[in-house]
Amino acid sequence: MEKPRVLLTRKWPESVEKAAAELFDVTYNPDDRPMTQSEMRSALESYDAVLATVTDDVKEGTFTNLKPMARILANYGVGFSHIDIEGARAAGITVTNTPDVLNDCTADLAMTLLMMAARRAGEGEREVRAGKWTGWRPTHMVGTSVTGKTLGIIGFGRIGQAMARRAHFGFGMKVLVQSRSPVDPAVLGETGAVQVATVEDLLPQCDFISLHCPGGAVNKHLIDARRLDLMKPTAILVNTARGEVVDEAALVDALKNGVIAGAGLDVFEAEPSIHPGLLECENAVLLPHMGSSTRETRVGMGMRALKNIQQFFDGAEPDDKVN
Ligand code: 8YV
């Protein structure tokens, strides 16, 4: 039997590309360039499966009047707000993601951002590299303590829970969570967290806020000027979820005018473009969407995507079907 024809839209870790080649007739993207919508449409019309990433254009319009050959679009990543899920469903295309394998890795990066923003690590590094460090003094690069402070988590899925464990058991933080549905008391107990009813209840109580909710229309600008205003002026906002969850222009104003003290961001509204105002904010730590970027996790994500298409071609429902 002929192997299914599969397209990897970006360069994947070598071991995963090798594993893919054993199972499928694979086409690679040696230029490692993101796909435009028209390239994505022709890929969906010519391959049996397309394995996409957050950088490919799979939004509204991709599936309109499409004559797909592909019946599965496997996303390399847990978040899928960049994909027109309804359009894919209407076109008869199964969409999968890669949950679980990146929980710890992403929570580690959220904690990194929280610590960097609290301790002004980016600023300090910039000072040293610029040759501007004049030596130790009691008032130099004074940040804020993390241990024992209150962390608010918005969105309490697997990554939010991993963040809560780190904060509570690692740093003795009090953890408050806001989630659309009631969280199982056993999960709250195990992560040392307390649920509050609304985002408005959460924000004024917290020294740090970390976002772990999905992106997409439903959470667009969940953190806007009004909600930034509800945060303590000493508070720090961390975003490893999706750029659109935060109104970036409002965040720039808040950071420049002392509405909040700092931010740690791994995701942005128009990646890879960054709001120019953010680049001017010394109190913002800016990372290039690195939440899942460890060797182990990137291999884990690839293997998980391969497993999903393997299950699909074996006639089973993939473990991580999202539509
Ligand atoms: C991925 C992510 O690297 O999984 C996600 O949702 O944001 C990142 O970990 C990215 O989505 C690759 O497609």
Coordinates of N, CA and C in Angstrom, one line a residue, residues 47-252:
Y47 N -2.0 17.3 -0.8 CA -1.4 16.3 0.1 C -2.5 15.6 0.9
D48 N -2.2 14.4 1.4 CA -3.1 13.6 2.2 C -3.2 14.2 3.7
A49 N -2.1 14.8 4.1 CA -2.1 15.4 5.4 C -1.2 16.6 5.4
V50 N -1.6 17.7 6.1 CA -0.7 18.9 6.2 C -0.4 19.0 7.7
L51 N 0.9 19.2 8.0 CA 1.3 19.3 9.4 C 1.8 20.8 9.6
A52 N 1.0 21.6 10.2 CA 1.2 23.0 10.2 C 1.6 23.6 11.5
T53 N 2.0 24.8 11.5 CA 2.4 25.5 12.8 C 1.7 26.8 12.9
V54 N 1.9 27.5 14.0 CA 1.3 28.8 14.3 C 1.6 29.8 13.3
T55 N 2.7 29.6 12.6 CA 3.2 30.7 11.6 C 2.5 30.6 10.3
D56 N 1.8 29.5 10.0 CA 1.2 29.3 8.7 C -0.2 30.0 8.7
D57 N -0.6 30.5 7.5 CA -1.9 31.2 7.4 C -3.0 30.1 7.1
V58 N -3.7 29.8 8.2 CA -4.8 28.8 8.1 C -6.1 29.5 8.7
K59 N -6.1 30.8 8.6 CA -7.3 31.5 9.2 C -8.4 31.6 8.2
E60 N -9.5 32.4 8.5 CA -10.7 32.5 7.7 C -10.3 32.7 6.3
G61 N -11.0 32.0 5.4 CA -10.7 32.1 3.9 C -10.0 30.9 3.4
T62 N -9.2 30.2 4.3 CA -8.4 29.1 3.9 C -9.3 28.0 3.3
F63 N -10.4 27.7 3.9 CA -11.2 26.6 3.5 C -12.4 26.9 2.6
T64 N -12.5 28.2 2.2 CA -13.6 28.6 1.4 C -13.5 28.1 -0.1
N65 N -14.5 27.4 -0.5 CA -14.5 26.7 -1.8 C -13.3 25.9 -2.1
L66 N -12.7 25.3 -1.0 CA -11.6 24.4 -1.1 C -12.0 23.0 -1.7
K67 N -11.1 22.4 -2.5 CA -11.4 21.0 -2.9 C -10.3 20.2 -2.3
P68 N -10.4 19.9 -1.0 CA -9.3 19.3 -0.3 C -9.0 17.9 -0.7
M69 N -7.8 17.6 -0.7 CA -7.3 16.2 -0.8 C -7.1 15.8 0.7
A70 N -6.5 16.7 1.4 CA -6.2 16.4 2.8 C -7.4 16.3 3.6
R71 N -7.5 15.3 4.5 CA -8.6 15.1 5.4 C -8.2 15.4 6.8
I72 N -6.9 15.7 7.0 CA -6.4 16.0 8.3 C -5.3 17.1 8.3
L73 N -5.5 18.0 9.2 CA -4.5 19.1 9.4 C -4.0 19.0 10.8
A74 N -2.8 18.5 11.0 CA -2.2 18.3 12.3 C -1.4 19.5 12.7
N75 N -1.8 20.2 13.8 CA -1.0 21.4 14.2 C 0.1 20.9 15.1
Y76 N 1.3 21.5 14.9 CA 2.4 21.3 15.8 C 2.4 22.4 16.8
G77 N 1.7 22.1 17.9 CA 1.5 23.1 19.0 C 0.1 22.9 19.6
V78 N 0.0 23.3 20.8 CA -1.3 23.1 21.5 C -2.3 24.1 21.2
G79 N -1.9 25.4 21.0 CA -2.9 26.5 20.6 C -3.3 26.4 19.2
F80 N -4.6 26.6 18.9 CA -5.0 26.5 17.5 C -5.9 27.7 17.1
S81 N -5.7 28.8 17.8 CA -6.6 30.0 17.5 C -6.2 30.6 16.1
H82 N -5.1 30.2 15.6 CA -4.7 30.7 14.2 C -5.4 29.9 13.1
I83 N -6.1 28.8 13.5 CA -6.8 28.0 12.5 C -8.3 28.2 12.5
D84 N -8.9 28.3 11.3 CA -10.3 28.5 11.2 C -10.9 27.1 11.4
I85 N -11.2 26.8 12.6 CA -11.6 25.4 13.0 C -13.0 25.1 12.4
E86 N -13.9 26.1 12.4 CA -15.2 25.8 11.8 C -15.1 25.6 10.3
G87 N -14.3 26.4 9.7 CA -14.1 26.2 8.2 C -13.5 24.9 7.9
A88 N -12.6 24.4 8.7 CA -12.0 23.1 8.5 C -13.0 22.0 8.7
R89 N -13.9 22.2 9.7 CA -14.9 21.2 9.9 C -15.9 21.1 8.7
A90 N -16.3 22.3 8.3 CA -17.2 22.4 7.1 C -16.6 21.7 5.9
A91 N -15.3 21.8 5.8 CA -14.6 21.2 4.6 C -14.3 19.8 4.8
G92 N -14.7 19.2 6.0 CA -14.5 17.8 6.2 C -13.1 17.5 6.6
I93 N -12.4 18.5 7.2 CA -11.0 18.2 7.6 C -10.9 18.2 9.1
T94 N -10.3 17.1 9.6 CA -10.0 16.9 11.0 C -8.8 17.8 11.4
V95 N -8.9 18.5 12.5 CA -7.8 19.2 13.0 C -7.3 18.6 14.4
T96 N -6.0 18.5 14.5 CA -5.5 18.0 15.8 C -4.4 19.0 16.3
N97 N -4.1 18.9 17.7 CA -3.1 19.7 18.3 C -2.1 18.8 19.1
T98 N -1.2 19.4 19.8 CA -0.3 18.6 20.6 C -0.3 19.0 22.1
P99 N -1.3 18.6 22.8 CA -1.4 19.0 24.2 C -0.4 18.2 25.1
D100 N -0.4 18.5 26.3 CA 0.4 17.7 27.4 C 1.9 17.8 27.3
V101 N 2.4 17.5 26.1 CA 3.9 17.4 26.0 C 4.6 18.7 26.3
L102 N 3.9 19.8 26.2 CA 4.6 21.1 26.5 C 4.1 21.8 27.7
N103 N 3.4 21.1 28.6 CA 2.9 21.8 29.8 C 4.0 22.3 30.7
D104 N 5.0 21.4 31.0 CA 6.0 21.8 32.0 C 6.9 22.9 31.4
C105 N 7.2 22.7 30.1 CA 8.1 23.6 29.4 C 7.6 25.0 29.3
T106 N 6.3 25.1 29.0 CA 5.7 26.4 28.9 C 5.5 27.1 30.3
A107 N 5.2 26.3 31.3 CA 5.1 26.8 32.6 C 6.5 27.3 33.1
D108 N 7.5 26.5 32.7 CA 8.9 27.0 33.1 C 9.2 28.3 32.5
L109 N 8.7 28.5 31.2 CA 9.0 29.8 30.6 C 8.2 30.9 31.2
A110 N 7.0 30.6 31.6 CA 6.1 31.6 32.3 C 6.8 32.0 33.6
M111 N 7.3 31.1 34.3 CA 8.0 31.4 35.5 C 9.3 32.1 35.3
T112 N 10.0 31.8 34.2 CA 11.2 32.6 33.8 C 10.8 34.0 33.6
L113 N 9.8 34.3 32.8 CA 9.3 35.7 32.5 C 9.0 36.4 33.8
L114 N 8.2 35.7 34.7 CA 7.8 36.3 35.9 C 9.1 36.7 36.7
M115 N 10.0 35.8 36.8 CA 11.2 36.1 37.6 C 12.1 37.2 36.9
M116 N 12.2 37.1 35.6 CA 13.0 38.1 34.9 C 12.4 39.5 35.1
A117 N 11.0 39.6 35.0 CA 10.4 40.9 35.1 C 10.5 41.4 36.6
A118 N 10.3 40.4 37.5 CA 10.4 40.8 39.0 C 11.8 41.3 39.3
R119 N 12.8 40.7 38.8 CA 14.2 40.9 39.2 C 14.9 41.8 38.2
R120 N 14.2 42.3 37.2 CA 14.8 43.2 36.2 C 16.0 42.6 35.5
A121 N 15.9 41.3 35.2 CA 17.0 40.5 34.6 C 17.3 41.0 33.2
G122 N 16.3 41.3 32.4 CA 16.6 41.8 31.1 C 17.3 43.2 31.1
E123 N 16.8 44.0 32.0 CA 17.5 45.4 32.1 C 18.9 45.2 32.6
G124 N 19.1 44.3 33.6 CA 20.5 44.1 34.1 C 21.4 43.6 33.0
E125 N 20.9 42.6 32.2 CA 21.7 42.1 31.2 C 22.1 43.1 30.1
R126 N 21.1 43.9 29.8 CA 21.4 45.0 28.8 C 22.4 45.9 29.3
E127 N 22.4 46.2 30.6 CA 23.3 47.2 31.2 C 24.7 46.6 31.1
V128 N 24.9 45.3 31.5 CA 26.2 44.7 31.5 C 26.8 44.7 30.0
R129 N 26.0 44.2 29.1 CA 26.4 44.1 27.7 C 26.7 45.5 27.1
A130 N 26.1 46.5 27.6 CA 26.3 47.8 27.0 C 27.5 48.5 27.6
G131 N 28.2 47.8 28.6 CA 29.3 48.3 29.2 C 29.0 49.5 30.2
K132 N 27.7 49.5 30.6 CA 27.3 50.6 31.5 C 27.2 50.3 33.0
W133 N 27.6 49.1 33.4 CA 27.6 48.7 34.8 C 28.7 49.4 35.5
T134 N 28.4 50.2 36.5 CA 29.5 50.9 37.2 C 29.8 50.3 38.6
G135 N 29.2 49.1 38.9 CA 29.5 48.4 40.1 C 28.3 48.4 41.1
W136 N 28.5 47.6 42.1 CA 27.5 47.3 43.1 C 27.1 48.6 43.9
R137 N 25.9 48.8 44.2 CA 25.5 49.8 45.2 C 24.1 49.4 45.7
P138 N 23.8 49.8 46.9 CA 22.5 49.3 47.6 C 21.3 49.6 46.8
T139 N 21.3 50.6 46.0 CA 20.1 51.0 45.3 C 20.1 50.6 43.8
H140 N 21.0 49.7 43.4 CA 21.1 49.4 42.0 C 20.1 48.3 41.6
M141 N 19.4 48.4 40.5 CA 18.6 47.4 39.9 C 17.7 46.7 40.9
V142 N 17.0 47.5 41.8 CA 16.2 46.9 42.8 C 14.9 46.4 42.2
G143 N 14.6 45.2 42.4 CA 13.3 44.6 41.8 C 12.3 44.4 42.9
T144 N 11.5 43.4 42.7 CA 10.5 43.0 43.7 C 10.6 41.5 44.0
S145 N 10.3 41.2 45.3 CA 10.4 39.8 45.7 C 9.3 39.0 45.1
V146 N 9.5 37.7 44.9 CA 8.5 36.8 44.4 C 8.0 35.9 45.5
T147 N 8.9 35.3 46.3 CA 8.5 34.4 47.3 C 7.4 35.0 48.2
G148 N 6.3 34.2 48.4 CA 5.3 34.6 49.3 C 4.2 35.5 48.7
K149 N 4.5 36.0 47.5 CA 3.5 36.9 46.9 C 2.3 36.2 46.3
T150 N 1.3 37.0 45.8 CA 0.1 36.3 45.3 C 0.2 36.3 43.7
L151 N 0.0 35.1 43.2 CA -0.1 35.0 41.7 C -1.5 34.7 41.3
G152 N -2.0 35.4 40.3 CA -3.3 35.2 39.7 C -3.1 34.5 38.4
I153 N -3.8 33.4 38.2 CA -3.7 32.6 36.9 C -5.1 32.7 36.2
I154 N -5.1 33.2 35.0 CA -6.3 33.2 34.2 C -6.2 32.1 33.2
G155 N -7.2 31.2 33.3 CA -7.2 30.0 32.4 C -6.5 28.9 33.2
F156 N -7.2 27.9 33.6 CA -6.6 26.9 34.5 C -6.6 25.5 33.8
G157 N -6.1 25.4 32.6 CA -5.9 24.1 32.0 C -4.6 23.5 32.4
R158 N -4.0 22.7 31.6 CA -2.9 21.9 32.1 C -1.6 22.8 32.3
I159 N -1.5 23.8 31.4 CA -0.3 24.7 31.6 C -0.5 25.6 32.8
G160 N -1.7 26.1 33.0 CA -2.0 27.0 34.1 C -1.8 26.2 35.4
Q161 N -2.1 24.9 35.4 CA -1.9 24.1 36.6 C -0.4 23.9 36.9
A162 N 0.3 23.6 35.8 CA 1.8 23.4 36.0 C 2.4 24.7 36.6
M163 N 1.9 25.8 36.1 CA 2.4 27.1 36.6 C 2.1 27.3 38.1
A164 N 0.8 26.9 38.5 CA 0.4 27.0 39.9 C 1.3 26.2 40.8
R165 N 1.6 24.9 40.3 CA 2.5 24.1 41.2 C 3.9 24.7 41.4
R166 N 4.4 25.3 40.3 CA 5.7 25.9 40.4 C 5.7 27.1 41.4
A167 N 4.7 27.9 41.3 CA 4.6 29.1 42.1 C 4.3 28.7 43.6
H168 N 3.4 27.8 43.8 CA 3.0 27.5 45.1 C 4.0 26.7 45.9
F169 N 4.4 25.6 45.3 CA 5.3 24.7 46.0 C 6.8 25.1 45.8
G170 N 7.1 25.8 44.8 CA 8.5 26.3 44.6 C 8.8 27.6 45.2
F171 N 7.8 28.5 45.2 CA 8.1 29.9 45.7 C 7.1 30.3 46.8
G172 N 6.4 29.4 47.3 CA 5.5 29.7 48.5 C 4.5 30.8 48.1
M173 N 4.1 30.8 46.9 CA 3.1 31.9 46.5 C 1.7 31.4 46.8
K174 N 0.9 32.4 47.1 CA -0.6 32.2 47.2 C -1.1 32.2 45.8
V175 N -1.8 31.2 45.4 CA -2.3 31.2 44.0 C -3.8 31.3 43.9
L176 N -4.3 32.3 43.1 CA -5.7 32.5 42.9 C -5.9 32.2 41.4
V177 N -7.0 31.5 41.1 CA -7.2 31.2 39.7 C -8.6 31.7 39.2
Q178 N -8.7 32.0 38.0 CA -10.0 32.4 37.4 C -10.1 31.5 36.1
S179 N -11.2 30.8 36.1 CA -11.5 29.9 35.0 C -12.9 29.9 34.7
R180 N -13.3 29.7 33.4 CA -14.7 29.8 33.0 C -15.6 28.8 33.7
S181 N -15.0 27.6 33.9 CA -15.9 26.6 34.6 C -15.3 26.3 36.0
P182 N -16.2 25.7 36.8 CA -15.7 25.4 38.2 C -14.5 24.4 38.2
V183 N -13.5 24.7 38.9 CA -12.3 23.8 38.9 C -12.6 22.7 39.9
D184 N -12.3 21.5 39.6 CA -12.4 20.3 40.5 C -11.6 20.6 41.8
P185 N -12.3 20.5 42.9 CA -11.6 20.8 44.2 C -10.3 20.0 44.4
A186 N -10.3 18.8 43.8 CA -9.1 18.0 43.9 C -7.9 18.6 43.2
V187 N -8.2 19.2 42.0 CA -7.1 19.9 41.2 C -6.7 21.1 42.0
L188 N -7.6 21.8 42.5 CA -7.2 23.0 43.3 C -6.3 22.6 44.5
G189 N -6.7 21.6 45.2 CA -5.9 21.1 46.3 C -4.5 20.7 45.9
E190 N -4.5 20.0 44.8 CA -3.2 19.4 44.3 C -2.3 20.5 43.8
T191 N -2.8 21.6 43.4 CA -2.0 22.7 42.8 C -1.9 23.9 43.8
G192 N -2.5 23.7 45.0 CA -2.4 24.8 46.0 C -3.1 26.1 45.6
A193 N -4.2 25.9 44.8 CA -4.8 27.1 44.2 C -6.2 27.3 44.8
V194 N -6.7 28.6 44.8 CA -8.1 28.9 45.2 C -8.7 29.6 44.0
Q195 N -10.0 29.2 43.7 CA -10.7 29.8 42.5 C -11.4 31.0 43.0
V196 N -11.4 32.0 42.1 CA -12.2 33.2 42.3 C -13.2 33.3 41.2
A197 N -14.3 34.1 41.3 CA -15.4 34.0 40.4 C -15.0 34.7 39.0
T198 N -14.5 35.9 39.1 CA -14.3 36.7 37.9 C -12.9 37.3 37.7
V199 N -12.6 37.7 36.5 CA -11.3 38.4 36.3 C -11.2 39.6 37.2
E200 N -12.4 40.3 37.3 CA -12.4 41.5 38.1 C -12.1 41.2 39.6
D201 N -12.6 40.1 40.1 CA -12.2 39.7 41.5 C -10.8 39.4 41.6
L202 N -10.2 38.8 40.6 CA -8.8 38.4 40.6 C -7.8 39.5 40.6
L203 N -7.9 40.4 39.6 CA -6.9 41.3 39.3 C -6.4 42.2 40.5
P204 N -7.3 42.8 41.3 CA -6.8 43.7 42.3 C -6.1 43.0 43.5
Q205 N -6.3 41.7 43.5 CA -5.7 40.9 44.7 C -4.3 40.4 44.4
C206 N -3.8 40.6 43.1 CA -2.6 39.8 42.8 C -1.3 40.7 42.6
D207 N -0.2 40.2 42.9 CA 1.1 40.8 42.6 C 1.6 40.4 41.2
F208 N 1.2 39.3 40.8 CA 1.6 38.8 39.4 C 0.3 38.2 38.8
I209 N 0.2 38.4 37.5 CA -0.9 37.8 36.8 C -0.3 37.0 35.6
S210 N -0.6 35.7 35.5 CA -0.1 34.9 34.4 C -1.3 34.4 33.5
L211 N -1.2 34.6 32.2 CA -2.3 34.2 31.3 C -2.1 32.8 30.8
H212 N -3.1 32.0 30.9 CA -3.0 30.6 30.4 C -4.3 30.1 29.7
C213 N -5.0 31.1 29.2 CA -6.3 30.8 28.5 C -6.0 30.7 27.0
P214 N -7.0 30.1 26.3 CA -6.8 30.0 24.8 C -6.8 31.4 24.2
G215 N -6.3 31.6 23.0 CA -6.5 32.8 22.3 C -7.8 32.8 21.5
G216 N -7.8 33.5 20.4 CA -8.9 33.5 19.5 C -9.9 34.6 19.9
A217 N -11.0 34.7 19.1 CA -12.0 35.8 19.3 C -12.5 35.8 20.7
V218 N -12.7 34.7 21.3 CA -13.4 34.6 22.6 C -12.6 35.4 23.7
N219 N -11.3 35.3 23.6 CA -10.5 36.0 24.6 C -9.7 37.2 24.1
K220 N -10.1 37.7 22.9 CA -9.4 38.9 22.3 C -9.5 40.1 23.3
H221 N -8.3 40.6 23.6 CA -8.2 41.8 24.5 C -8.9 41.6 25.8
L222 N -8.9 40.3 26.3 CA -9.4 40.0 27.7 C -8.7 40.9 28.7
I223 N -7.4 41.2 28.5 CA -6.7 42.2 29.3 C -6.7 43.5 28.5
D224 N -7.5 44.4 28.8 CA -7.6 45.7 28.1 C -7.3 46.8 29.1
A225 N -7.5 48.1 28.7 CA -7.1 49.2 29.6 C -7.8 49.2 30.9
R226 N -9.1 48.9 30.8 CA -9.9 48.9 32.0 C -9.4 47.8 33.0
R227 N -9.1 46.6 32.5 CA -8.6 45.6 33.4 C -7.2 45.8 33.9
L228 N -6.3 46.4 33.0 CA -5.0 46.8 33.5 C -5.1 47.8 34.7
D229 N -6.1 48.6 34.6 CA -6.3 49.6 35.7 C -6.7 48.9 37.0
L230 N -7.3 47.7 36.9 CA -7.7 47.0 38.1 C -6.5 46.3 38.8
M231 N -5.4 46.2 38.1 CA -4.2 45.6 38.7 C -3.6 46.5 39.6
K232 N -2.8 46.0 40.6 CA -2.0 46.9 41.5 C -1.0 47.6 40.7
P233 N -0.6 48.8 41.0 CA 0.5 49.5 40.3 C 1.8 48.8 40.4
T234 N 1.9 47.9 41.4 CA 3.2 47.2 41.6 C 3.2 45.8 40.9
A235 N 2.0 45.5 40.2 CA 1.9 44.2 39.7 C 2.6 44.0 38.3
I236 N 2.8 42.7 38.0 CA 3.5 42.3 36.8 C 2.6 41.3 36.0
L237 N 2.5 41.6 34.7 CA 1.6 40.7 33.8 C 2.5 39.8 33.0
V238 N 2.2 38.5 33.0 CA 3.0 37.5 32.2 C 2.1 36.9 31.2
N239 N 2.5 36.9 29.9 CA 1.7 36.3 28.9 C 2.5 35.2 28.1
T240 N 2.2 34.0 28.3 CA 2.7 32.9 27.4 C 1.6 32.2 26.7
A241 N 0.4 32.9 26.7 CA -0.8 32.2 26.0 C -0.8 32.6 24.5
R242 N -1.5 33.7 24.2 CA -1.6 34.2 22.9 C -1.6 35.7 22.9
G243 N -0.9 36.3 21.9 CA -0.8 37.8 21.9 C -2.1 38.5 21.9
E244 N -3.1 38.0 21.2 CA -4.4 38.7 21.1 C -5.1 38.8 22.5
V245 N -4.7 38.0 23.5 CA -5.4 38.1 24.7 C -5.2 39.5 25.4
V246 N -4.1 40.1 25.1 CA -3.7 41.4 25.7 C -3.8 42.5 24.6
D247 N -4.5 43.6 25.0 CA -4.5 44.8 24.1 C -3.1 45.4 24.2
E248 N -2.3 45.2 23.2 CA -0.9 45.6 23.3 C -0.7 47.1 23.5
A249 N -1.5 47.9 22.8 CA -1.4 49.4 22.8 C -1.8 49.8 24.3
A250 N -2.8 49.2 24.8 CA -3.2 49.6 26.2 C -2.1 49.1 27.2
L251 N -1.4 48.0 26.9 CA -0.4 47.6 27.8 C 0.8 48.5 27.7
V252 N 1.2 49.0 26.6 CA 2.2 50.0 26.4 C 1.9 51.2 27.3

